[in-house]
mmCIF file of C-alpha atoms and ligand atoms in Angstrom:
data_model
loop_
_atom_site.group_PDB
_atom_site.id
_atom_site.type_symbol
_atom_site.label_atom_id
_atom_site.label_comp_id
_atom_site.label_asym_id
_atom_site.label_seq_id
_atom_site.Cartn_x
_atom_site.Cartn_y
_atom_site.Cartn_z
ATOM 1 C CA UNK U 1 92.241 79.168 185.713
ATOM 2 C CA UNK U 2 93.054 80.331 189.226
ATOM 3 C CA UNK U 3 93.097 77.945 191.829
ATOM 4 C CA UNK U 4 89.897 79.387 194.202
ATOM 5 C CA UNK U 5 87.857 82.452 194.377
ATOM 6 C CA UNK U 6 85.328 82.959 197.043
ATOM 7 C CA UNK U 7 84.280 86.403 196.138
ATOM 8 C CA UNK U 8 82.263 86.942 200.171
ATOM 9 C CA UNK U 9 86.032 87.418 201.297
ATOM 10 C CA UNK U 10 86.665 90.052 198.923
ATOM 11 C CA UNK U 11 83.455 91.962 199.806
ATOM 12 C CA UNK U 12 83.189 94.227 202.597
ATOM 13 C CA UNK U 13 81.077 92.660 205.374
ATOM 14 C CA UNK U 14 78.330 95.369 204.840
ATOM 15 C CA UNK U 15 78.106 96.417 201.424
ATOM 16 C CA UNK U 16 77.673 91.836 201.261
ATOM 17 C CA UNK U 17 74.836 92.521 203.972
ATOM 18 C CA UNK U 18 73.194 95.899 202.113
ATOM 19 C CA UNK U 19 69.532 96.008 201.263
ATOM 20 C CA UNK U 20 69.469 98.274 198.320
ATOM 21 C CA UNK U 21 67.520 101.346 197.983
ATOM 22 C CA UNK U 22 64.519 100.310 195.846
ATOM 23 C CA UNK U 23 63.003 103.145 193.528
ATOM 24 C CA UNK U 24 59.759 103.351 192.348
ATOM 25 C CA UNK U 25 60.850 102.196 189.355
ATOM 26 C CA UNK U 26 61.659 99.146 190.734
ATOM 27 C CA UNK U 27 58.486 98.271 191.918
ATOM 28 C CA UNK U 28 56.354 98.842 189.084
ATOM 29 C CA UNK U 29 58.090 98.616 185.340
ATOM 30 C CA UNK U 30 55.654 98.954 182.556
ATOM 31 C CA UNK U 31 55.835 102.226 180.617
ATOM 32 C CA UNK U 32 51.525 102.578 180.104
ATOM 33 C CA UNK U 33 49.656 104.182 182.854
ATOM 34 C CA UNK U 34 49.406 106.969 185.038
ATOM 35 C CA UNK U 35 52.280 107.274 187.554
ATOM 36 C CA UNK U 36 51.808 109.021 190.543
ATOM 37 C CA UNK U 37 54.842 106.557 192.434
ATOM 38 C CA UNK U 38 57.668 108.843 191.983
ATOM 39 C CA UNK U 39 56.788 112.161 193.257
ATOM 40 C CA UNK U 40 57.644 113.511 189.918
ATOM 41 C CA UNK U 41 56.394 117.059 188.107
ATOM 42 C CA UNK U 42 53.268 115.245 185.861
ATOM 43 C CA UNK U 43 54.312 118.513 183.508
ATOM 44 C CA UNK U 44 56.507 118.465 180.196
ATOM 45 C CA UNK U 45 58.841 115.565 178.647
ATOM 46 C CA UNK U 46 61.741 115.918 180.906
ATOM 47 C CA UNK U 47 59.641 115.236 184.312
ATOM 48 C CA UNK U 48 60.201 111.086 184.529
ATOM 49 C CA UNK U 49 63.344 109.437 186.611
ATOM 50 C CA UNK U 50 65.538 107.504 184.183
ATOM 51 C CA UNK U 51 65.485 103.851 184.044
ATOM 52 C CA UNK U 52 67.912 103.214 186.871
ATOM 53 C CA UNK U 53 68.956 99.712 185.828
ATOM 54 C CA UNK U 54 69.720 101.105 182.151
ATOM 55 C CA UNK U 55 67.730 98.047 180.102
ATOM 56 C CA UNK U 56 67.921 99.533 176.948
ATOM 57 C CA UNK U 57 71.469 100.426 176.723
ATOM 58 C CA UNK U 58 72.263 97.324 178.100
ATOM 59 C CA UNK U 59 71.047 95.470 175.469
ATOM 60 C CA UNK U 60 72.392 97.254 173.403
ATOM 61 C CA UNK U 61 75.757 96.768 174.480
ATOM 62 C CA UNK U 62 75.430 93.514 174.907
ATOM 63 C CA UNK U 63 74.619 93.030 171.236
ATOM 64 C CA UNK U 64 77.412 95.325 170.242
ATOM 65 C CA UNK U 65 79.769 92.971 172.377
ATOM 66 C CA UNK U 66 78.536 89.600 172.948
ATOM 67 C CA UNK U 67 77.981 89.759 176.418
ATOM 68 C CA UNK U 68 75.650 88.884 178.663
ATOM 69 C CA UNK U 69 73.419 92.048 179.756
ATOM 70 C CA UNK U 70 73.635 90.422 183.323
ATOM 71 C CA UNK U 71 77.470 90.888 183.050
ATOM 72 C CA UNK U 72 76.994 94.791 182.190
ATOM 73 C CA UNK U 73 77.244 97.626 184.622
ATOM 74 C CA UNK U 74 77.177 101.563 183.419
ATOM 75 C CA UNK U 75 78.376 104.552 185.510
ATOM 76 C CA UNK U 76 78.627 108.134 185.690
ATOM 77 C CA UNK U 77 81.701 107.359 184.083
ATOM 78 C CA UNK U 78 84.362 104.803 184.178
ATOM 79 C CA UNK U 79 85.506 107.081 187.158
ATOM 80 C CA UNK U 80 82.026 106.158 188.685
ATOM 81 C CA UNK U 81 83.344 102.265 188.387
ATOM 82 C CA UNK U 82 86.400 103.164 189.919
ATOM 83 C CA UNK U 83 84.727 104.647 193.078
ATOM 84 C CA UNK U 84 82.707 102.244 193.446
ATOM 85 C CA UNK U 85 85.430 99.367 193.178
ATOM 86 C CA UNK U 86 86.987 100.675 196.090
ATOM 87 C CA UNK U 87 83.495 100.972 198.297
ATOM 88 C CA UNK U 88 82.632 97.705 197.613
ATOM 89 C CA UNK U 89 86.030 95.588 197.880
ATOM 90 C CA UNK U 90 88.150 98.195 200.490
ATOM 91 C CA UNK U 91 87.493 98.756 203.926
ATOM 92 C CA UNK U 92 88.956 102.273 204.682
ATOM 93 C CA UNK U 93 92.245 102.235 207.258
ATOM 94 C CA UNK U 94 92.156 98.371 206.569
ATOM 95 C CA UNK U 95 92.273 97.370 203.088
ATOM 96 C CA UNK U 96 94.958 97.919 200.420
ATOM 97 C CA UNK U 97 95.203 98.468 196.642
ATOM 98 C CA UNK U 98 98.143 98.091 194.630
ATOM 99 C CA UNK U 99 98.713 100.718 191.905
ATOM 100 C CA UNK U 100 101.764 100.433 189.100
ATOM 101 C CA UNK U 101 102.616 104.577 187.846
ATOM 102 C CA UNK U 102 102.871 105.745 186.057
ATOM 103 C CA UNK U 103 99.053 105.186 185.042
ATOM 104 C CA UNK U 104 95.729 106.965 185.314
ATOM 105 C CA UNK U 105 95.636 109.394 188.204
ATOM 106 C CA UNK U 106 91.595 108.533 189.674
ATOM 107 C CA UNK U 107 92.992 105.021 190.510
ATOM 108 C CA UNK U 108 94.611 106.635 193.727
ATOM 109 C CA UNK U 109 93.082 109.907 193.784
ATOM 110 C CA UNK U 110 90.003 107.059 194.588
ATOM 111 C CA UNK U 111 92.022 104.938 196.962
ATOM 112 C CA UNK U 112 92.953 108.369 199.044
ATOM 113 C CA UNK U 113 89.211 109.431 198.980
ATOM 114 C CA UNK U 114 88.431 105.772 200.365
ATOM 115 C CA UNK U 115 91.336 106.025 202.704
ATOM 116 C CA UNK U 116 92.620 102.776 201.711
ATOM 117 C CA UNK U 117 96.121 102.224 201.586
ATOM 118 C CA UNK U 118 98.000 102.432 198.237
ATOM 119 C CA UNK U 119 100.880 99.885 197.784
ATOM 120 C CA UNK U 120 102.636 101.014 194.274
ATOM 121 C CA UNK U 121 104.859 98.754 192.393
ATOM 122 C CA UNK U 122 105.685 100.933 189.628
ATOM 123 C CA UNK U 123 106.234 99.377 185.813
ATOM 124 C CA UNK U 124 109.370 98.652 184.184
ATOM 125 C CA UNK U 125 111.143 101.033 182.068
ATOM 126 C CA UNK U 126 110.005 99.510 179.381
ATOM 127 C CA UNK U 127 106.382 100.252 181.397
ATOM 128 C CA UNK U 128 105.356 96.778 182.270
ATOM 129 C CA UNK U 129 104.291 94.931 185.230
ATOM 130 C CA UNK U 130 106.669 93.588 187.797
ATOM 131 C CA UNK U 131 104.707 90.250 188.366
ATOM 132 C CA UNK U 132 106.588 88.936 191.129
ATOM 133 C CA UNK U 133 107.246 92.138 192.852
ATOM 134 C CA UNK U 134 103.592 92.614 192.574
ATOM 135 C CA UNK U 135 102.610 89.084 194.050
ATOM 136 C CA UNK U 136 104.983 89.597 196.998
ATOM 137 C CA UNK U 137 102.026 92.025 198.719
ATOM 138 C CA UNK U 138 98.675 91.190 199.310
ATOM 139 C CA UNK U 139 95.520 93.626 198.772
ATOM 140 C CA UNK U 140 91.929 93.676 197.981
ATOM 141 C CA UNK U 141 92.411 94.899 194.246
ATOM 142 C CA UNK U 142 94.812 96.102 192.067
ATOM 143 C CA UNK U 143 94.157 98.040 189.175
ATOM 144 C CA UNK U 144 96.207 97.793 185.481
ATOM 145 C CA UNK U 145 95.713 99.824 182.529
ATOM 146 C CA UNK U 146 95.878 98.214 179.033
ATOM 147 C CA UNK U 147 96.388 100.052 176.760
ATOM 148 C CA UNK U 148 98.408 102.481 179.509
ATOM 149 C CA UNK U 149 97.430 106.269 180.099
ATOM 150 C CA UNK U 150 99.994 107.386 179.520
ATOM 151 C CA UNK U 151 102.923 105.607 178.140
ATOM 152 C CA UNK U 152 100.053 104.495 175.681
ATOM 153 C CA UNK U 153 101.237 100.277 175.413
ATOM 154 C CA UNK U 154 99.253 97.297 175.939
ATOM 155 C CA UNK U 155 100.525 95.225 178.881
ATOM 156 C CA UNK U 156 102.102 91.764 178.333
ATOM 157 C CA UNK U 157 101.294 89.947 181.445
ATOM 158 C CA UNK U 158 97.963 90.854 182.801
ATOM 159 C CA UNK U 159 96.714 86.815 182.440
ATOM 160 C CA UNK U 160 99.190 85.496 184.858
ATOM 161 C CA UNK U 161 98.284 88.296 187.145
ATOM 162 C CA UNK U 162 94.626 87.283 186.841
ATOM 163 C CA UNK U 163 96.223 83.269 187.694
ATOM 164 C CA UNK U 164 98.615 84.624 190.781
ATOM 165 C CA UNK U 165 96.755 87.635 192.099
ATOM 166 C CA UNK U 166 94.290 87.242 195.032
ATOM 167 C CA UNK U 167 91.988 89.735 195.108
ATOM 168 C CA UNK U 168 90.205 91.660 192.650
ATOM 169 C CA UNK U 169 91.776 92.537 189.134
ATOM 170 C CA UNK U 170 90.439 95.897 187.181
ATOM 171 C CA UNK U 171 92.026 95.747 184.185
ATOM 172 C CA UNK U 172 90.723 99.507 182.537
ATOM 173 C CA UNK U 173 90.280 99.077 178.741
ATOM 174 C CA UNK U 174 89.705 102.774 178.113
ATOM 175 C CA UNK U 175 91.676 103.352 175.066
ATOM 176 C CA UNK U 176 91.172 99.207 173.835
ATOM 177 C CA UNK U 177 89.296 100.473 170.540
ATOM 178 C CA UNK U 178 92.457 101.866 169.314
ATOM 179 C CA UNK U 179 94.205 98.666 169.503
ATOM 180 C CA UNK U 180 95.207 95.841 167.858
ATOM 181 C CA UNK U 181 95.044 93.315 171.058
ATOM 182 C CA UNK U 182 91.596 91.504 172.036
ATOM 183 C CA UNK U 183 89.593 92.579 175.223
ATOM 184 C CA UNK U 184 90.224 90.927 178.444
ATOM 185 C CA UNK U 185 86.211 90.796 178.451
ATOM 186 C CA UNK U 186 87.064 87.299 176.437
ATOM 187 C CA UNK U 187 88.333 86.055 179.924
ATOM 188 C CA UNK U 188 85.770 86.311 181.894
ATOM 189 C CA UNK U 189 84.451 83.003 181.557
ATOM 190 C CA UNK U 190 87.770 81.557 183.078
ATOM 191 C CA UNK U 191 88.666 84.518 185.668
ATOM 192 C CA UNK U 192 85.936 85.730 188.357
ATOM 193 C CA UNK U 193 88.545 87.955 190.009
ATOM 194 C CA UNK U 194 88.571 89.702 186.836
ATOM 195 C CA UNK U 195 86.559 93.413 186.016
ATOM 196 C CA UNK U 196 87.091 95.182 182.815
ATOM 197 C CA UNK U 197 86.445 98.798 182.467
ATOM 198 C CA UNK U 198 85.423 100.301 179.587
ATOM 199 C CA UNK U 199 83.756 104.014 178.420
ATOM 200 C CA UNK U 200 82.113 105.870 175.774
ATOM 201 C CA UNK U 201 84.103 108.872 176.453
ATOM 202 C CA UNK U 202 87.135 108.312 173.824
ATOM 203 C CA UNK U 203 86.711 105.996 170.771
ATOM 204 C CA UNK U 204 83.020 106.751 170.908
ATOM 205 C CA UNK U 205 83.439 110.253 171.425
ATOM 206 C CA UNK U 206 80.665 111.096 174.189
ATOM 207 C CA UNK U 207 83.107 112.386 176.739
ATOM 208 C CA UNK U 208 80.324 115.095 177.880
ATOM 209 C CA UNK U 209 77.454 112.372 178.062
ATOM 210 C CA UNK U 210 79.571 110.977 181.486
ATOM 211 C CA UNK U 211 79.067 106.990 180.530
ATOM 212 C CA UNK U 212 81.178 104.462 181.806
ATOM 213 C CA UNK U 213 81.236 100.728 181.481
ATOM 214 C CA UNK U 214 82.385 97.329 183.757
ATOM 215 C CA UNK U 215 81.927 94.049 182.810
ATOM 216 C CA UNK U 216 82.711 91.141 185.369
ATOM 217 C CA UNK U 217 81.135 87.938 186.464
ATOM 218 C CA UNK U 218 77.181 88.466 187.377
ATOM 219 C CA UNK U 219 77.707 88.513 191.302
ATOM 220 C CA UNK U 220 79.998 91.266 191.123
ATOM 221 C CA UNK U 221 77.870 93.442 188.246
ATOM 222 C CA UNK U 222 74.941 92.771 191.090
ATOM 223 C CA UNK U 223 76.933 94.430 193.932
ATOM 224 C CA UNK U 224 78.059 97.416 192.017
ATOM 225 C CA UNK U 225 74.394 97.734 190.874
ATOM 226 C CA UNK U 226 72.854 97.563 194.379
ATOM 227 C CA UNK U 227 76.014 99.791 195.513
ATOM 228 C CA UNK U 228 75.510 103.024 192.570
ATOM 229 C CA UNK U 229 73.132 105.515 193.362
ATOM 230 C CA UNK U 230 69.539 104.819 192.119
ATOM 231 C CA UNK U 231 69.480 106.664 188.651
ATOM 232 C CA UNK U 232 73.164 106.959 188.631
ATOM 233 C CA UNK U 233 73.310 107.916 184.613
ATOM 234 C CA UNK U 234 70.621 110.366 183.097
ATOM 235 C CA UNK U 235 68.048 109.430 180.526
ATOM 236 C CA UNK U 236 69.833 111.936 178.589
ATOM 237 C CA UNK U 237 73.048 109.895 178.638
ATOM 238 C CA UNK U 238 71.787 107.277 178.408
ATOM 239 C CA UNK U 239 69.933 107.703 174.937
ATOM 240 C CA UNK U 240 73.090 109.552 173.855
ATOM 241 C CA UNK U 241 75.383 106.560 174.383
ATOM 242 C CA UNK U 242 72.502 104.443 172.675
ATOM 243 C CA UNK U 243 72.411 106.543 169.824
ATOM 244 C CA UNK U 244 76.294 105.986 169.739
ATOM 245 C CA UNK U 245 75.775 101.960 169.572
ATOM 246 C CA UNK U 246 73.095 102.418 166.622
ATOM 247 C CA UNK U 247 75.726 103.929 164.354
ATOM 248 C CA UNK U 248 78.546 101.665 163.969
ATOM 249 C CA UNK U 249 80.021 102.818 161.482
ATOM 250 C CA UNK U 250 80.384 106.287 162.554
ATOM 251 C CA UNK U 251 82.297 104.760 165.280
ATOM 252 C CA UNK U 252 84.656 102.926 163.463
ATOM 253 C CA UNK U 253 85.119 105.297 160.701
ATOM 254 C CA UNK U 254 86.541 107.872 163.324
ATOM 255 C CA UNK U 255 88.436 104.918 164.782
ATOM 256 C CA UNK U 256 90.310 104.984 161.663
ATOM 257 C CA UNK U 257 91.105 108.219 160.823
ATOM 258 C CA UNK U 258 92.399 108.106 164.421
ATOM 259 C CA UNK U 259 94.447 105.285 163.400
ATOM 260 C CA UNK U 260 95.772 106.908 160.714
ATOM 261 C CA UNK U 261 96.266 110.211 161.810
ATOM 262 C CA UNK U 262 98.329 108.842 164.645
ATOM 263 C CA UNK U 263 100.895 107.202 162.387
ATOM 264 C CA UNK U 264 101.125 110.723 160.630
ATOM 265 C CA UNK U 265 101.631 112.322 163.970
ATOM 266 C CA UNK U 266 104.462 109.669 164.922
ATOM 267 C CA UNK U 267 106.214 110.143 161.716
ATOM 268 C CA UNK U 268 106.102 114.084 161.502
ATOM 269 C CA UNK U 269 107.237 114.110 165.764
ATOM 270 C CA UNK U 270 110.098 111.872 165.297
ATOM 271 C CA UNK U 271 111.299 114.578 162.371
ATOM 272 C CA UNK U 272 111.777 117.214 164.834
ATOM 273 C CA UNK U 273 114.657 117.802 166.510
ATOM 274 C CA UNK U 274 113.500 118.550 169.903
ATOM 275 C CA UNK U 275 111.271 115.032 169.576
ATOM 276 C CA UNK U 276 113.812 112.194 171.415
ATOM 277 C CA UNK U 277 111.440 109.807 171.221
ATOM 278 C CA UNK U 278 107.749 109.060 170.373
ATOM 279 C CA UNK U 279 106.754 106.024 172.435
ATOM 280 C CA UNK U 280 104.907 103.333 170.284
ATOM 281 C CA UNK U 281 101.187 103.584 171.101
ATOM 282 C CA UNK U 282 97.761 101.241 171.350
ATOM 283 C CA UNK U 283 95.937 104.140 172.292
ATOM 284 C CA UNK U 284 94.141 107.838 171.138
ATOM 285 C CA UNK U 285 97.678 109.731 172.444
ATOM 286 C CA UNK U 286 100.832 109.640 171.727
ATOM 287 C CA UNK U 287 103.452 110.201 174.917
ATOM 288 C CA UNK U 288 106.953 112.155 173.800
ATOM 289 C CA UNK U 289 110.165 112.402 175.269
ATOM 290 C CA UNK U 290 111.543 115.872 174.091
ATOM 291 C CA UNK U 291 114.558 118.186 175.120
ATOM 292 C CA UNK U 292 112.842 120.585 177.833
ATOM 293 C CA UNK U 293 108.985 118.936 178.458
ATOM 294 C CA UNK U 294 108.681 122.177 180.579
ATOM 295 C CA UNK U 295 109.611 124.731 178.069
ATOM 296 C CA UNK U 296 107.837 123.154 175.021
ATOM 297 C CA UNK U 297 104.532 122.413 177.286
ATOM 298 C CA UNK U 298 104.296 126.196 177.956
ATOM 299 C CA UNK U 299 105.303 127.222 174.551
ATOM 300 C CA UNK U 300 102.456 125.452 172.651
ATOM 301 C CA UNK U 301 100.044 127.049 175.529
ATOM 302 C CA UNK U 302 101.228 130.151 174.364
ATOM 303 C CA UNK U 303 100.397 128.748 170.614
ATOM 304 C CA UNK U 304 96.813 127.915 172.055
ATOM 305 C CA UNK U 305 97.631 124.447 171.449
ATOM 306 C CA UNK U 306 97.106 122.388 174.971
ATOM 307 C CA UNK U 307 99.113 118.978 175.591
ATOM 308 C CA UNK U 308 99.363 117.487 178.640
ATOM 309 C CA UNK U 309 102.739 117.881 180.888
ATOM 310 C CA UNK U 310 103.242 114.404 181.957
ATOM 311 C CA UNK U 311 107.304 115.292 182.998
ATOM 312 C CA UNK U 312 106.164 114.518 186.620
ATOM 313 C CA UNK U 313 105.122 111.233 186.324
ATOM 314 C CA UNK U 314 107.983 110.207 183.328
ATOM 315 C CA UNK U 315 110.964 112.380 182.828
ATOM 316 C CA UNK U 316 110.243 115.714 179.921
ATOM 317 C CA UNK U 317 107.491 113.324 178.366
ATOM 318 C CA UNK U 318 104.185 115.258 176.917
ATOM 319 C CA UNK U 319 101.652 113.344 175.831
ATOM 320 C CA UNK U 320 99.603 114.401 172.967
ATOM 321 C CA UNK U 321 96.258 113.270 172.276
ATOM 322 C CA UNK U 322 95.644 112.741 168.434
ATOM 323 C CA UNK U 323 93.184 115.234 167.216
ATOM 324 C CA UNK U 324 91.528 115.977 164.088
ATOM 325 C CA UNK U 325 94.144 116.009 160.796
ATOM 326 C CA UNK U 326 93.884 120.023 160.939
ATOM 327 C CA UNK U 327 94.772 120.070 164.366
ATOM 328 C CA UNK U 328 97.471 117.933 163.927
ATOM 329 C CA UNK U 329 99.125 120.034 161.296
ATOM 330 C CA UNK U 330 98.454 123.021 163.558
ATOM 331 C CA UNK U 331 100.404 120.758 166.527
ATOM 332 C CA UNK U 332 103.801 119.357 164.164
ATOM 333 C CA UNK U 333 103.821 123.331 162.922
ATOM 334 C CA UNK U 334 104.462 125.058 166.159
ATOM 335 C CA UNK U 335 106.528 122.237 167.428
ATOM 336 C CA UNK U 336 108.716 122.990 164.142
ATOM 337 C CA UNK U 337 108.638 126.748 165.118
ATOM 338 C CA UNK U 338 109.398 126.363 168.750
ATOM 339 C CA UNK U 339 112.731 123.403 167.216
ATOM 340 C CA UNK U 340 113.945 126.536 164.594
ATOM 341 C CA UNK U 341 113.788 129.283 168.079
ATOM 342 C CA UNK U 342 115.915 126.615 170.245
ATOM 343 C CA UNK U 343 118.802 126.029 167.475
HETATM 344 N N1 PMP W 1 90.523 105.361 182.484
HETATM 345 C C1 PMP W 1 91.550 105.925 181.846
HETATM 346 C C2 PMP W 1 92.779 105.135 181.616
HETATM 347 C C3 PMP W 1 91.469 107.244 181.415
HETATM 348 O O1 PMP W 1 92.520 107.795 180.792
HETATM 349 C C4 PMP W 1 90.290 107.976 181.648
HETATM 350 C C5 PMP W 1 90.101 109.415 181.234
HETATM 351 N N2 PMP W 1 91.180 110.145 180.922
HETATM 352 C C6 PMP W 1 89.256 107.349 182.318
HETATM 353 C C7 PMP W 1 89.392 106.038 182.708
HETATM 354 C C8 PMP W 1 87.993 108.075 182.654
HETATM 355 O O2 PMP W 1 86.986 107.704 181.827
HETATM 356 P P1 PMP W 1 85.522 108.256 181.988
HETATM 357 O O3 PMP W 1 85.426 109.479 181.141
HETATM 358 O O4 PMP W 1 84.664 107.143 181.502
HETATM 359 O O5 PMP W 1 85.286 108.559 183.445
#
């Protein structure tokens, strides 16, 4: 448990003080009548705001999860949650963040739109936290992936982070359905520094449909909600991600032939001779360490197959996202090609 947490001192004096905006949804809630509130078209079945405090999906989720509706919020995206992390905890020119590359690029893309200052501590080799190195600065938040875009691992030390650090804690879950390890979500009972981020655009395949997910303690989930835009996800989205939640199987089905494709993807990569090393993975990718990252990269573009060049952030690493078992095929063939042309 950490020692105290008085979450006004994290909060930026006037997102604390903000009234919210409040729709004309808010005001009246029933779904029977006729609504002439919301200066809407009274013409066809597209013409009504969504719900902007998502109820429904909520629920859902919280059945799905077991967790408290009051401890949900959804975004345009996780990227949404990101955004609005940084608005709510960071004062531009004042506040900083601490980031650990190589991760997810929106975490200081984000931090340079705020203008708040980004304080990296990158991970070990082995590509995990520096605990100590990290305590030795203070800042408003700092965010960890687990498992890591892109290196792919689950990190070993995020609790005593949540004991030590003294701000806010995002741990981003994006990839978690892929993995083995539990969800930080089964700390937040004992950690009110703590957010977890999660989305429906990967394990539940509704990339397109934009929905993103936080969980914290209820004062936090109440700041973010009086901080998003009203109807900050569509009705569209919304009943897409719902109709997500009411299959699944579906869901876990593809979780598994993810799964297993994966392990036939690491097996057939560490084959090939331009393949140095395939980096264990928790997550929907696989990153590689191969002879030339630059060379093979644009090779497979020219084979219409697209990975993603990662040599910048770690040293001629691709990372390859596992696709469907055709695709894969199509992948370990032209890497076996592009092997024969360099011998
Ligand atoms: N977090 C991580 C670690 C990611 O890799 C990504 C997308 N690549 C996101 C968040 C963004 O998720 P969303 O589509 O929900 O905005």
């Amino acid at each position: 448990m950490m020692k105290q947490f008085d979450l006004q001192s994290l909060v930026r004096p006037n997102i604390w003080a903000l009234k919210p905006y409040s729709s004309a949804r808010d005001e009246f809630t029933g779904d029977k009548g006729i609504f002439l509130d919301a200066n809407e078209s009274p013409f066809g079945k597209k013409n009504r705001y969504p719900d902007p405090h998502q109820r429904m999906l909520k629920q859902a989720l919280s059945a799905f999860r077991h967790i408290s509706a009051e401890q949900i919020f959804i975004g345009n995206g996780s990227d949404e949650v990101i955004d609005l992390v940084y608005r709510i905890f960071c004062e531009p020119e004042q506040d900083r963040v601490i980031l650990c590359p190589p991760t997810y690029g929106m975490y200081e893309v984000s931090a340079n739109i705020h203008n708040v200052k980004v304080i990296s501590v990158p991970l070990t080799v082995d590509f995990e936290l520096q605990i100590d190195r990290i305590l030795t600065h203070s800042a408003k938040c700092i965010f960890v992936c687990s498992p890591n875009n892109p290196s792919g691992n689950c990190l070993q030390q995020v609790e005593r982070l949540l004991e030590a650090f003294e701000g806010i804690v995002v741990v981003d879950e994006a990839y978690i359905d892929f993995s083995n390890t539990r969800s930080f979500t089964e700390l937040l009972p004992r950690y009110p520094n703590l957010i977890v981020m999660q989305t429906f655009s990967k394990a539940w395949a509704l990339a397109s449909a934009r929905v993103g997910i936080a969980y914290a303690g209820r004062e936090i989930i109440a700041l973010m909600d009086k901080t998003k835009p009203p109807y900050n996800v569509s009705a569209f989205n919304q009943q897409e991600a719902l109709k997500a939640l009411s299959k699944p199987e579906k869901y876990a089905y593809r979780v598994k032939v993810i799964l297993e494709q994966r392990a036939l993807l690491e097996k057939g990569l560490q084959q090939l001779p331009v393949i140095h090393r395939v980096y264990p993975s928790d997550a929907n990718f696989l990153l590689v360490e191969v002879t030339d990252a630059n060379t093979l990269y644009h090779y497979l573009v020219k084979e219409k197959v697209i990975v993603r060049n990662r040599h910048s952030l770690v040293r001629n690493c691709l990372r390859i996202t596992v696709g469907t078992p055709t695709e894969n095929r199509k992948l370990l063939a032209a890497i076996h090609t592009y092997s024969k042309e360099m011998i």
